[in-house]
JSON list of C-alpha atoms in Angstrom, two decimals:
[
{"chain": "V", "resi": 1, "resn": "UNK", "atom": "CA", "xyz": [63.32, 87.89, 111.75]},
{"chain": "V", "resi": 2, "resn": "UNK", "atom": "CA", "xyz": [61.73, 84.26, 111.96]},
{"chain": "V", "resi": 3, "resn": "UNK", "atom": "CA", "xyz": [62.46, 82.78, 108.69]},
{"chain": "V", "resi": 4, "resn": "UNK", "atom": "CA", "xyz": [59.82, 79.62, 107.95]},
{"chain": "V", "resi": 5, "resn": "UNK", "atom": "CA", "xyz": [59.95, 76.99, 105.19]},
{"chain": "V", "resi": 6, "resn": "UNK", "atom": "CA", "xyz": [57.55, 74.51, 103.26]},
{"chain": "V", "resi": 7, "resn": "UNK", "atom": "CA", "xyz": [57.25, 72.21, 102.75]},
{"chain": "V", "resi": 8, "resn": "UNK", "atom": "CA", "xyz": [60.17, 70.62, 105.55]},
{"chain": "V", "resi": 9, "resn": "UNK", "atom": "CA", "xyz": [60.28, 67.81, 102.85]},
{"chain": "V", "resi": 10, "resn": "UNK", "atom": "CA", "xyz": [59.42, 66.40, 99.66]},
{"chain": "V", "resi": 11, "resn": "UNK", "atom": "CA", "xyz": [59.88, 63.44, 97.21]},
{"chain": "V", "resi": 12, "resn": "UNK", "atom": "CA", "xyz": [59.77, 64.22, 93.59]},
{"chain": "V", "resi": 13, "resn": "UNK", "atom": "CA", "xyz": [60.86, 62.42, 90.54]},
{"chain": "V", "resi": 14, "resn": "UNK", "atom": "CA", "xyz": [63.47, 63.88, 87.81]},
{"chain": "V", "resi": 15, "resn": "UNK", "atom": "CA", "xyz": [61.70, 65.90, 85.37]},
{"chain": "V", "resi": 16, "resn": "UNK", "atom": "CA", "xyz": [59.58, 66.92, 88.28]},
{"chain": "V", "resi": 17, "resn": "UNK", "atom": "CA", "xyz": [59.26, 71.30, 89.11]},
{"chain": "V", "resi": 18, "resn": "UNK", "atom": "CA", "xyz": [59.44, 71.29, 92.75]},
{"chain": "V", "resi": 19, "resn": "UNK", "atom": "CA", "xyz": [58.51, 74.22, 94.56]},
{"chain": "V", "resi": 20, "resn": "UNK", "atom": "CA", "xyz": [59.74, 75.74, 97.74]},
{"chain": "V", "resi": 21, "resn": "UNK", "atom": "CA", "xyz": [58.15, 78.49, 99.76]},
{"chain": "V", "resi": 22, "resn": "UNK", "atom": "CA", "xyz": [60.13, 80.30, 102.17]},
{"chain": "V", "resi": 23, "resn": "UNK", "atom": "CA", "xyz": [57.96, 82.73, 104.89]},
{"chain": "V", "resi": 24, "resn": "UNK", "atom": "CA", "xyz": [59.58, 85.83, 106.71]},
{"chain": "V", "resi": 25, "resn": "UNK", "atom": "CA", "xyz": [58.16, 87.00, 109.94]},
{"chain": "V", "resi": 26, "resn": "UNK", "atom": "CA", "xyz": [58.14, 90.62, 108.96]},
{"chain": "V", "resi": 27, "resn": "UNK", "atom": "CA", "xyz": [58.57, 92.49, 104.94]},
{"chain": "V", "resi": 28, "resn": "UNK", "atom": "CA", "xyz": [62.02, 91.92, 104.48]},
{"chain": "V", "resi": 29, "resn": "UNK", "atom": "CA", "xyz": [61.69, 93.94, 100.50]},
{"chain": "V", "resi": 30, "resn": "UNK", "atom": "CA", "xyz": [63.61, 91.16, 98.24]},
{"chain": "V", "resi": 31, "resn": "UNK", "atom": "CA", "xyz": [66.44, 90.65, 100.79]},
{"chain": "V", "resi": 32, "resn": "UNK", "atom": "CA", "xyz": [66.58, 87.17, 100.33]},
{"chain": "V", "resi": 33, "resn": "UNK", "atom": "CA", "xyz": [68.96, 84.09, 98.98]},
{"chain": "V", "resi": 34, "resn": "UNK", "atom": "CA", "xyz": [68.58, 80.68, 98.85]},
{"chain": "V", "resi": 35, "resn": "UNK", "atom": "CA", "xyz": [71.39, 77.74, 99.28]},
{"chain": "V", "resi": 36, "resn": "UNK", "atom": "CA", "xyz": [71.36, 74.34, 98.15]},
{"chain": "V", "resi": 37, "resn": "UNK", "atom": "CA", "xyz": [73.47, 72.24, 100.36]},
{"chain": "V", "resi": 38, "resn": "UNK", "atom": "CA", "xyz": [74.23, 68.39, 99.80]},
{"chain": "V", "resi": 39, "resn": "UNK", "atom": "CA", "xyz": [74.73, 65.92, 102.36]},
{"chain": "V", "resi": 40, "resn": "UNK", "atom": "CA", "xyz": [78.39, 66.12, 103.88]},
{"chain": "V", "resi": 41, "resn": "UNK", "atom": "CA", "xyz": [78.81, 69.76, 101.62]},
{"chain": "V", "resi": 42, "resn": "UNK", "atom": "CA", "xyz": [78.97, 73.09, 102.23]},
{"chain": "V", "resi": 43, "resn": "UNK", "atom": "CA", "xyz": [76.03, 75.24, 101.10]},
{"chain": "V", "resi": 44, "resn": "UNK", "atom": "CA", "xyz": [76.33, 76.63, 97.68]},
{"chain": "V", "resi": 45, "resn": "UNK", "atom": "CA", "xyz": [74.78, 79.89, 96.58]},
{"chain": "V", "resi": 46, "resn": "UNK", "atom": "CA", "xyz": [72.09, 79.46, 93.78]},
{"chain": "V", "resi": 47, "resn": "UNK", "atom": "CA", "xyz": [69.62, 82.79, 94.00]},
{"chain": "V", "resi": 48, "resn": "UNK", "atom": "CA", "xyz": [70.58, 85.90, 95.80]},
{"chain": "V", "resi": 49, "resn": "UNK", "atom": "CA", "xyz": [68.08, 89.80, 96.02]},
{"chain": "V", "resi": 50, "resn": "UNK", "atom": "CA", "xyz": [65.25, 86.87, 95.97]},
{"chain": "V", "resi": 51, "resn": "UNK", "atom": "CA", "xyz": [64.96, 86.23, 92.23]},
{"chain": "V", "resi": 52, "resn": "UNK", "atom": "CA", "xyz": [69.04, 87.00, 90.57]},
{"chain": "V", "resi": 53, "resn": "UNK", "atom": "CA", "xyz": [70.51, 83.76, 89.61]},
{"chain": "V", "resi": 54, "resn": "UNK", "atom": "CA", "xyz": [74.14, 83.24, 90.48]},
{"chain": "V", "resi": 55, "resn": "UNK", "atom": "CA", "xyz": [76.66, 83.42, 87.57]},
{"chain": "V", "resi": 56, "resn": "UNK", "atom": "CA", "xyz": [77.05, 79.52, 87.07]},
{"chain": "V", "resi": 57, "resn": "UNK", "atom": "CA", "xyz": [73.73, 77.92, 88.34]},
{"chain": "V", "resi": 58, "resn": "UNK", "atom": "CA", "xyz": [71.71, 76.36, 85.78]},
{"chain": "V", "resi": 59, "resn": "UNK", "atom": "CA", "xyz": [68.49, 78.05, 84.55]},
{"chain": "V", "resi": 60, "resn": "UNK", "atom": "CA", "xyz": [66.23, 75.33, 86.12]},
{"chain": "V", "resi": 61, "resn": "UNK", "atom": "CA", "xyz": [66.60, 77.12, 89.08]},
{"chain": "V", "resi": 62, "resn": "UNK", "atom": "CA", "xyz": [64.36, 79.85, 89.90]},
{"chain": "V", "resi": 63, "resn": "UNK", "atom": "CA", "xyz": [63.30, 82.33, 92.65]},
{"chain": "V", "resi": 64, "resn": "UNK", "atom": "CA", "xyz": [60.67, 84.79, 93.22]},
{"chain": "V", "resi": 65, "resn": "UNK", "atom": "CA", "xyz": [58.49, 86.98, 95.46]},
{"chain": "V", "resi": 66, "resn": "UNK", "atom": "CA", "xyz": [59.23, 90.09, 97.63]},
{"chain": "V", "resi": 67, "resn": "UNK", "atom": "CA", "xyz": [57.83, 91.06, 101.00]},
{"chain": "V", "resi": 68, "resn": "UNK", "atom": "CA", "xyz": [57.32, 88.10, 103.13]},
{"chain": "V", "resi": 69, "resn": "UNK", "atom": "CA", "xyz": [56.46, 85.36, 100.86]},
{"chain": "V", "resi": 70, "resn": "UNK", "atom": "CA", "xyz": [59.36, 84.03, 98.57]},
{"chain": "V", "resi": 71, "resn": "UNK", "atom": "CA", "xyz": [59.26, 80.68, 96.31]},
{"chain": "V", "resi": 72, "resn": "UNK", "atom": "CA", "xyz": [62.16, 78.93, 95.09]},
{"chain": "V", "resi": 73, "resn": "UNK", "atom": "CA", "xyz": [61.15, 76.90, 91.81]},
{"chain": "V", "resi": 74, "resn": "UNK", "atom": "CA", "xyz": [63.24, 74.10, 89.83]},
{"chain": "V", "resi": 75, "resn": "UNK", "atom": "CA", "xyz": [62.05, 73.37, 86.69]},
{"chain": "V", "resi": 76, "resn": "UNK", "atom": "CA", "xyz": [62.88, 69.50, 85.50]},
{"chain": "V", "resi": 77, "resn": "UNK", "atom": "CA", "xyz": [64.60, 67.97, 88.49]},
{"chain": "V", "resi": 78, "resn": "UNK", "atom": "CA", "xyz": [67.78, 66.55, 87.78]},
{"chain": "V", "resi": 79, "resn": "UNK", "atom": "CA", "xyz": [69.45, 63.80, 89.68]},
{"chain": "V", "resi": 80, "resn": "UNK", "atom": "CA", "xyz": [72.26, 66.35, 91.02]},
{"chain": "V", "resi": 81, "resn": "UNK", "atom": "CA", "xyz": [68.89, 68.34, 92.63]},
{"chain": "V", "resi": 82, "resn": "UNK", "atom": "CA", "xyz": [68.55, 66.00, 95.49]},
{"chain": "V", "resi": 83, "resn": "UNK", "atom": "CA", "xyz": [69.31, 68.28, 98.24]},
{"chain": "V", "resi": 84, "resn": "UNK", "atom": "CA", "xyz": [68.47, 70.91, 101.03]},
{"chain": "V", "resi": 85, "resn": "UNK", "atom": "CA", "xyz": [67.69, 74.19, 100.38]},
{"chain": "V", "resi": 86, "resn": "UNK", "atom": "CA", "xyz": [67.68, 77.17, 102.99]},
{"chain": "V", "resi": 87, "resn": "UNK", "atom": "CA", "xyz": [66.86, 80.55, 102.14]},
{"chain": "V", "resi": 88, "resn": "UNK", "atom": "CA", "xyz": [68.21, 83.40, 104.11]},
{"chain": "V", "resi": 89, "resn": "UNK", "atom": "CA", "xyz": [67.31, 86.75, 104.37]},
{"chain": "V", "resi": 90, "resn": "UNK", "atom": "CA", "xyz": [69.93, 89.70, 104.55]},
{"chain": "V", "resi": 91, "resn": "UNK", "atom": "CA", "xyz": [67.46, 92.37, 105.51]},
{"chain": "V", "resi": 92, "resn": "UNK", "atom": "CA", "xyz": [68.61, 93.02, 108.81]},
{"chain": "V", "resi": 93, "resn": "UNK", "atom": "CA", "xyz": [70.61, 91.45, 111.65]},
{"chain": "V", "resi": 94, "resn": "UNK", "atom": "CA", "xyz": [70.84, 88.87, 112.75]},
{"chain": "V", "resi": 95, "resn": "UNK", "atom": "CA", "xyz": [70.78, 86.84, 109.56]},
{"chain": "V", "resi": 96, "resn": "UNK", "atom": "CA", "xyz": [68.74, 84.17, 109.80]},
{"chain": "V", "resi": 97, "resn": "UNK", "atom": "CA", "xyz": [67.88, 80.77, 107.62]},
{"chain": "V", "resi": 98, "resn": "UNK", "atom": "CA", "xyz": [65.33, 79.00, 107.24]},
{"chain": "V", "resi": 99, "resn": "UNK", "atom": "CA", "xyz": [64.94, 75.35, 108.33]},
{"chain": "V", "resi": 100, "resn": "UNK", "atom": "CA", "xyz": [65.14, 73.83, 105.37]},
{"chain": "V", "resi": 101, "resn": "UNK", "atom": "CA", "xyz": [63.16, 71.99, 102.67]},
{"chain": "V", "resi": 102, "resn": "UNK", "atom": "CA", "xyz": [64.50, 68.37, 101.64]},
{"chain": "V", "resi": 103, "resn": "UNK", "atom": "CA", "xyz": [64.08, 67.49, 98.29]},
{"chain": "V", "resi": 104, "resn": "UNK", "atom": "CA", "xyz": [64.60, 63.40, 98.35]},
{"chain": "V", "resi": 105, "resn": "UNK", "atom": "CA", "xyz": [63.60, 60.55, 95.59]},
{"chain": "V", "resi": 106, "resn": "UNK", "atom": "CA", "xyz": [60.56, 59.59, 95.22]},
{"chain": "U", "resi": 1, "resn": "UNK", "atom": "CA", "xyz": [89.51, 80.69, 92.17]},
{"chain": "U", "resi": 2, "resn": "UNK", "atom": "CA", "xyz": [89.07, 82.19, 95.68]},
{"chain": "U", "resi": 3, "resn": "UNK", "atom": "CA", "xyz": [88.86, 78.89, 98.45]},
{"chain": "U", "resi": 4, "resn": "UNK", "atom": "CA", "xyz": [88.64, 79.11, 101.73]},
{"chain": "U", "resi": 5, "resn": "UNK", "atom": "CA", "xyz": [89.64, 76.76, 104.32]},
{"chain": "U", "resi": 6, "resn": "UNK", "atom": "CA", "xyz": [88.85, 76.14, 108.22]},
{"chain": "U", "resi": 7, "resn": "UNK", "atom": "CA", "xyz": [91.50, 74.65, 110.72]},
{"chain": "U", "resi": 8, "resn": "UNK", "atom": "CA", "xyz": [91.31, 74.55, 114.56]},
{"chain": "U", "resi": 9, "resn": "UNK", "atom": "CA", "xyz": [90.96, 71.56, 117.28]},
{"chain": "U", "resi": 10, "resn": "UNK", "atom": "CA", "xyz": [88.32, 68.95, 116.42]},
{"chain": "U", "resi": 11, "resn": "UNK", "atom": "CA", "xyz": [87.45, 68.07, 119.92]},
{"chain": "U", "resi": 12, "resn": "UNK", "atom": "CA", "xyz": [87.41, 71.17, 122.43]},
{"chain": "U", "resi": 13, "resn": "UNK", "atom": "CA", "xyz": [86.54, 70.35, 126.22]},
{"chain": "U", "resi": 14, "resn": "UNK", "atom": "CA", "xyz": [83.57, 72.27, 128.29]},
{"chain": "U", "resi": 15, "resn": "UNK", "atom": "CA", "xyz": [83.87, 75.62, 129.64]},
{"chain": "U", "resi": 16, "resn": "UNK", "atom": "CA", "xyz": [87.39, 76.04, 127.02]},
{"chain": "U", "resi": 17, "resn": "UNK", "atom": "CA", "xyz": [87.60, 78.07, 124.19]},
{"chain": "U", "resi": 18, "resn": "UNK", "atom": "CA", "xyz": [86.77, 77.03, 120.74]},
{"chain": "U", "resi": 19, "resn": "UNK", "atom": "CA", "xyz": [88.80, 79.03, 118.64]},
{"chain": "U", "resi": 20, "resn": "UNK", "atom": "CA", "xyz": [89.01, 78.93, 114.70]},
{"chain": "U", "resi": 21, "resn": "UNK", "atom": "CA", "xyz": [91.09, 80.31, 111.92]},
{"chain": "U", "resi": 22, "resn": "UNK", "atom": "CA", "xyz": [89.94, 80.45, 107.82]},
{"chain": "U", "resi": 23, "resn": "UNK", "atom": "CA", "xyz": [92.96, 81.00, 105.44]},
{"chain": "U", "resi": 24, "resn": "UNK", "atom": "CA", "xyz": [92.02, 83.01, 102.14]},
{"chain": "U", "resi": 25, "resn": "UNK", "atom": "CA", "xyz": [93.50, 81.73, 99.32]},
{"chain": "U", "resi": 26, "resn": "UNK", "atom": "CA", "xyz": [93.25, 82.52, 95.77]},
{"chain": "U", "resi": 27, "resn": "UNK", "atom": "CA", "xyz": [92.17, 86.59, 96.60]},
{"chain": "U", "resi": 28, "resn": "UNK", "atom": "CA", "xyz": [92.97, 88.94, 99.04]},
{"chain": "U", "resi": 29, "resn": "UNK", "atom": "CA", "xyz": [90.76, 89.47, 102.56]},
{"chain": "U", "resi": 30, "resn": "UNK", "atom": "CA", "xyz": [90.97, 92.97, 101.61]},
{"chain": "U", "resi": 31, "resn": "UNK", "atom": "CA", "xyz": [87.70, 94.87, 100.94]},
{"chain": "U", "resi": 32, "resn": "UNK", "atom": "CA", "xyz": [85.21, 92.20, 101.64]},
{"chain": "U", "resi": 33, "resn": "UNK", "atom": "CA", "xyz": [83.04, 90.99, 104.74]},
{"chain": "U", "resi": 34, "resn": "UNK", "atom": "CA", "xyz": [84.05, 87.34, 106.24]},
{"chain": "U", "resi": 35, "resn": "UNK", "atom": "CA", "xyz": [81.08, 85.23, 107.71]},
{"chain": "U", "resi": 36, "resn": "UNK", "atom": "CA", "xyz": [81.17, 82.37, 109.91]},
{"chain": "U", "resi": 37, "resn": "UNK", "atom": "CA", "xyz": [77.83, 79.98, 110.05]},
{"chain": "U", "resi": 38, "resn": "UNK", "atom": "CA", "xyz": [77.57, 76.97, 111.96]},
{"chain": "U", "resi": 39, "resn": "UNK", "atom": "CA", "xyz": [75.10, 73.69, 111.83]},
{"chain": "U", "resi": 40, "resn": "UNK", "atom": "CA", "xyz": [74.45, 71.21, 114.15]},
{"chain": "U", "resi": 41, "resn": "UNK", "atom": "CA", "xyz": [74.61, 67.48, 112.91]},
{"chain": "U", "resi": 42, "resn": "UNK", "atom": "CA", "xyz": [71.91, 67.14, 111.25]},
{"chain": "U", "resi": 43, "resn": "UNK", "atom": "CA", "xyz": [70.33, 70.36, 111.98]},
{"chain": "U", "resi": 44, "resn": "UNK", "atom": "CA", "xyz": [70.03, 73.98, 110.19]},
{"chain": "U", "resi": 45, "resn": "UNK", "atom": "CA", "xyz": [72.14, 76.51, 109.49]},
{"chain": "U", "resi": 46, "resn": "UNK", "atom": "CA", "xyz": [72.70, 79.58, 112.27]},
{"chain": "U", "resi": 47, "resn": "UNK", "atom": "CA", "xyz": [74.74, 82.93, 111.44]},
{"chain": "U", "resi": 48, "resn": "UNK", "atom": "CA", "xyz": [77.39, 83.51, 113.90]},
{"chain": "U", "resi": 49, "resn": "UNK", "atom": "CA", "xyz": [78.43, 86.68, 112.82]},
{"chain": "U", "resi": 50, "resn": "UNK", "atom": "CA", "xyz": [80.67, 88.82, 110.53]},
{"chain": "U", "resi": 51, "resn": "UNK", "atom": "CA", "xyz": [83.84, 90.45, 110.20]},
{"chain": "U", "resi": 52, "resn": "UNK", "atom": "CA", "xyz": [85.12, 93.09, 107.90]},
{"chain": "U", "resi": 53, "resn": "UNK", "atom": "CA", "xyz": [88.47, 93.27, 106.77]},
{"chain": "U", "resi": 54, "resn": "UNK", "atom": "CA", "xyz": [89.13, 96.86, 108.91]},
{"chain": "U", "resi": 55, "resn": "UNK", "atom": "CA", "xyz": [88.09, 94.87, 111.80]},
{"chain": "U", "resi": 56, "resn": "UNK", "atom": "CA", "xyz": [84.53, 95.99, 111.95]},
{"chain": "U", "resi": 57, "resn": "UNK", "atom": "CA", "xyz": [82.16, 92.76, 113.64]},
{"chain": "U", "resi": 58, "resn": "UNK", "atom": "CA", "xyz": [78.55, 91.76, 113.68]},
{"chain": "U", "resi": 59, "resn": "UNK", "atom": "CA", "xyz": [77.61, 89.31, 115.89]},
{"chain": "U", "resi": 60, "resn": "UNK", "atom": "CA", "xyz": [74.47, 86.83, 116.34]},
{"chain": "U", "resi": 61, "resn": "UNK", "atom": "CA", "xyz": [72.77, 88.19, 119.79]},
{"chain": "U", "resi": 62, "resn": "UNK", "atom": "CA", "xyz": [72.26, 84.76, 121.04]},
{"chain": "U", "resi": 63, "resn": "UNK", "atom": "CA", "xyz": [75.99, 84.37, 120.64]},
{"chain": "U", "resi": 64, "resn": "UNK", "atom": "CA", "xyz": [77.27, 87.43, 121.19]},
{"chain": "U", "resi": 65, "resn": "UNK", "atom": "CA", "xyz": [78.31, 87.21, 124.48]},
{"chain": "U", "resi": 66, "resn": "UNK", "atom": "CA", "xyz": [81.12, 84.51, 123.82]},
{"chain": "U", "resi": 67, "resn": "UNK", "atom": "CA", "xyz": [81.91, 85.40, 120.36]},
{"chain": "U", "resi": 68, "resn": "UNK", "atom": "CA", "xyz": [85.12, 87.28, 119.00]},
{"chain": "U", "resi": 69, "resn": "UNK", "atom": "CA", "xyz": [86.26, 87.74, 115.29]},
{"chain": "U", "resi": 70, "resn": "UNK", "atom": "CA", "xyz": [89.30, 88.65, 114.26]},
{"chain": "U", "resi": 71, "resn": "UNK", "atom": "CA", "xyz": [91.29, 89.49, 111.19]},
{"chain": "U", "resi": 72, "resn": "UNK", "atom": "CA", "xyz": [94.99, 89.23, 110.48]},
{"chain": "U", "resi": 73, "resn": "UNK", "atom": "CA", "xyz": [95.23, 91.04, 106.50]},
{"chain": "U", "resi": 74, "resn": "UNK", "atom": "CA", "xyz": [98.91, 90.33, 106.54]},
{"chain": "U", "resi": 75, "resn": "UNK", "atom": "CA", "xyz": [98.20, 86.40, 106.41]},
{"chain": "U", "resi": 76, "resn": "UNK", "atom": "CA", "xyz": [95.07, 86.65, 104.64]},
{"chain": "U", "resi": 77, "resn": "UNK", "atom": "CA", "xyz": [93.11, 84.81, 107.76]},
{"chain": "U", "resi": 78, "resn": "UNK", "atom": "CA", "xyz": [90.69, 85.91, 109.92]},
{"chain": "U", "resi": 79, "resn": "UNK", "atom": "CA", "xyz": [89.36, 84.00, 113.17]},
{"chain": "U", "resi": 80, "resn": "UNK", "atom": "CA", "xyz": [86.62, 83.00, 115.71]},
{"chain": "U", "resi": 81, "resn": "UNK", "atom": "CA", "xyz": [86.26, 82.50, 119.17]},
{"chain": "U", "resi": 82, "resn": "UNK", "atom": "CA", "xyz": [83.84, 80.36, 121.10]},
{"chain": "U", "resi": 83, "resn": "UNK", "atom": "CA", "xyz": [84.44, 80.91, 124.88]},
{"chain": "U", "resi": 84, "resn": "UNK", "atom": "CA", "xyz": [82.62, 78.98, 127.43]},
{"chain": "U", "resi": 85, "resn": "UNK", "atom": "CA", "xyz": [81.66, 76.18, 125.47]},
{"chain": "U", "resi": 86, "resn": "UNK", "atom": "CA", "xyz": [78.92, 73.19, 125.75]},
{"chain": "U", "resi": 87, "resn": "UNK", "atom": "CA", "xyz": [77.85, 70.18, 123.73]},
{"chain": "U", "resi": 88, "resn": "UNK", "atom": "CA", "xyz": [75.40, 72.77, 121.99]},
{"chain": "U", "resi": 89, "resn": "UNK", "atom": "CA", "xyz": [78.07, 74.08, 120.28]},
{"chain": "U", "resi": 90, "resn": "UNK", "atom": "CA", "xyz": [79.09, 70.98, 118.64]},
{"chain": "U", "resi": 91, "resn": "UNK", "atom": "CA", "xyz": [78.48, 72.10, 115.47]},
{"chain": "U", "resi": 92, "resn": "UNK", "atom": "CA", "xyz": [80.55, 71.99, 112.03]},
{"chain": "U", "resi": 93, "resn": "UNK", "atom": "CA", "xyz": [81.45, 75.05, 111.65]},
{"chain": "U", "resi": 94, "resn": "UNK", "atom": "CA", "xyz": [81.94, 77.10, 108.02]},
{"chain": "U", "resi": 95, "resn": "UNK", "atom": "CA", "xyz": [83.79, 80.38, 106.80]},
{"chain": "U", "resi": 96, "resn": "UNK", "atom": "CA", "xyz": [82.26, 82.57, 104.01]},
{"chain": "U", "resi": 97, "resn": "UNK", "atom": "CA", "xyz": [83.11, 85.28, 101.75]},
{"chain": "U", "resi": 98, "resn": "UNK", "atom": "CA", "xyz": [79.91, 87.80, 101.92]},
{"chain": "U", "resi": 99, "resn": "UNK", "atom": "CA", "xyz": [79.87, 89.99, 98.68]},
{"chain": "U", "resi": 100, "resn": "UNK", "atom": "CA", "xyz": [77.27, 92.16, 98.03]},
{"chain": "U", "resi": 101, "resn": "UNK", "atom": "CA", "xyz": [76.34, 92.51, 94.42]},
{"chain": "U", "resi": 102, "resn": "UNK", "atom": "CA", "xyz": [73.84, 94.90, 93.47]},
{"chain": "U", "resi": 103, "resn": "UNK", "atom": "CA", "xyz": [73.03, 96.17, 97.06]},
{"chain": "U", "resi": 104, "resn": "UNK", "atom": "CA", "xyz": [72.25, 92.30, 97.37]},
{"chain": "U", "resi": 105, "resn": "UNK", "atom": "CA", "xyz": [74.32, 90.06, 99.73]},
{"chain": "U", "resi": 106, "resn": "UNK", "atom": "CA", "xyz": [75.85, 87.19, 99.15]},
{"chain": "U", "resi": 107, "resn": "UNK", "atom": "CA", "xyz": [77.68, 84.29, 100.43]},
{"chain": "U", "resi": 108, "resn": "UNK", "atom": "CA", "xyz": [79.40, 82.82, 97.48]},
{"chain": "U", "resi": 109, "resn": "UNK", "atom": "CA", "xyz": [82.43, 81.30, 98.73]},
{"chain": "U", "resi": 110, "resn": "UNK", "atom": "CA", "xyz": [82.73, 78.99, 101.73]},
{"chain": "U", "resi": 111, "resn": "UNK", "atom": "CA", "xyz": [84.80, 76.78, 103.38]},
{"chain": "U", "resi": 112, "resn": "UNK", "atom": "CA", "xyz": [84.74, 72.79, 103.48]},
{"chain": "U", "resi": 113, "resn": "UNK", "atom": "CA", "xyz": [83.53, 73.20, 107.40]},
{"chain": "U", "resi": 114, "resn": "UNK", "atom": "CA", "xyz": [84.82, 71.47, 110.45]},
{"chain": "U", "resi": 115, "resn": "UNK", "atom": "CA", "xyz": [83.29, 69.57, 112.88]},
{"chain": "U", "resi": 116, "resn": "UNK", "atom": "CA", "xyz": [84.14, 70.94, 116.11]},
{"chain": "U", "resi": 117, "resn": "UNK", "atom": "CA", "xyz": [82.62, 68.69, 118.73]},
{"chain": "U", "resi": 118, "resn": "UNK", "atom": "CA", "xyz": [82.36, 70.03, 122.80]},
{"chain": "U", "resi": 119, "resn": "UNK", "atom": "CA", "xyz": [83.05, 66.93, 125.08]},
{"chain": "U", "resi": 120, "resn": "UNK", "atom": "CA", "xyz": [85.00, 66.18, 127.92]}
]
């Protein structure tokens, strides 16, 4: 399963709601997660089955859609937000992630 | 607090073996799936493949060829190896904990990565 993202990057401002849109190639249900990683860190979890927060994330965060279309929303930007994000899906095998979306200062 | 940590050679030479080894601490290995992803310098992130604590592997078809997991339960570790290796494979390398929580997976516990780099 191709796994596509979009925007690849984007510049926002905090207090912005950024908005991420991950594509899968074929229906992959709500099979899907999405990572934040920041530069020099391992990815961290923030939204697994495509919309369940993880235990610990802050409510800004938010993820939704089914199928093959999938959006990862953050309401209010904070300054720790400045990141990559992946989603992956966990429908079948292999796993695959996205490319990423970059979410840098504006 | 579960943590996980990677350890191996930094620097591995062409056509040798990469091979890594992720220590559990803070929880057993028992009863869950171990993951190992890896990402280029500056690059995405690509699944390598799985290991359950019986034993039981999946591994990334485009990989699959050079790729062995193991487990050892009694020291709470499991491993990878990379045979055959290139500068593609310079990579860092990371060690999950997959957990699947309402028929959902996870990957809520990694490692700190290391950067293996392939050169002579």
């Amino acid at each position: 399963i191709q796994m596509t993202q979009s925007p690849s990057s984007l510049s926002a401002s905090v207090g912005d709601r950024v908005t991420i849109t991950c594509r899968a190639s074929l229906a992959i249900r709500s099979d899907l997660g999405w990572y934040q990683q920041k530069s020099g860190k391992a990815p961290i979890l923030l939204i697994y089955g495509a919309s369940i927060l993880q235990s610990g994330v802050p409510s800004r965060f938010s993820g939704s859609g089914s199928g093959t279309n999938f959006t990862l929303t953050i309401n209010s930007l904070q300054p720790e937000d400045f990141a990559t994000y992946y989603c992956l899906q966990d429908y079948n095998y292999p796993r695959t992630f996205g490319p990423g979306t970059k979410v840098e200062v504006k | 607090q579960v943590q996980l940590q990677e350890s191996g050679p930094g620097l591995v030479k062409p056509s040798e073996t990469l091979s890594l080894t992720c220590t559990v601490s803070g929880g057993s290995i028992s009863t869950y799936y171990w993951t190992w992803i890896r990402q280029v310098p500056g690059k995405g992130l690509e699944w390598i493949g799985f290991i359950y604590y019986s034993g039981t592997t999946n591994y990334n078809p485009s990989l699959k060829s050079r790729v062995t997991m193991s487990v050892d339960t009694s020291k709470n570790q499991f491993s990878l190896n990379l045979t055959s290796v290139t500068a593609a494979d310079t990579a860092m390398y990371y060690c999950a904990r997959r957990v699947n929580i309402a028929l959902h997976e996870t990957l809520d516990y990694w490692g700190q990565g290391i950067l293996v780099t392939v050169s002579s």
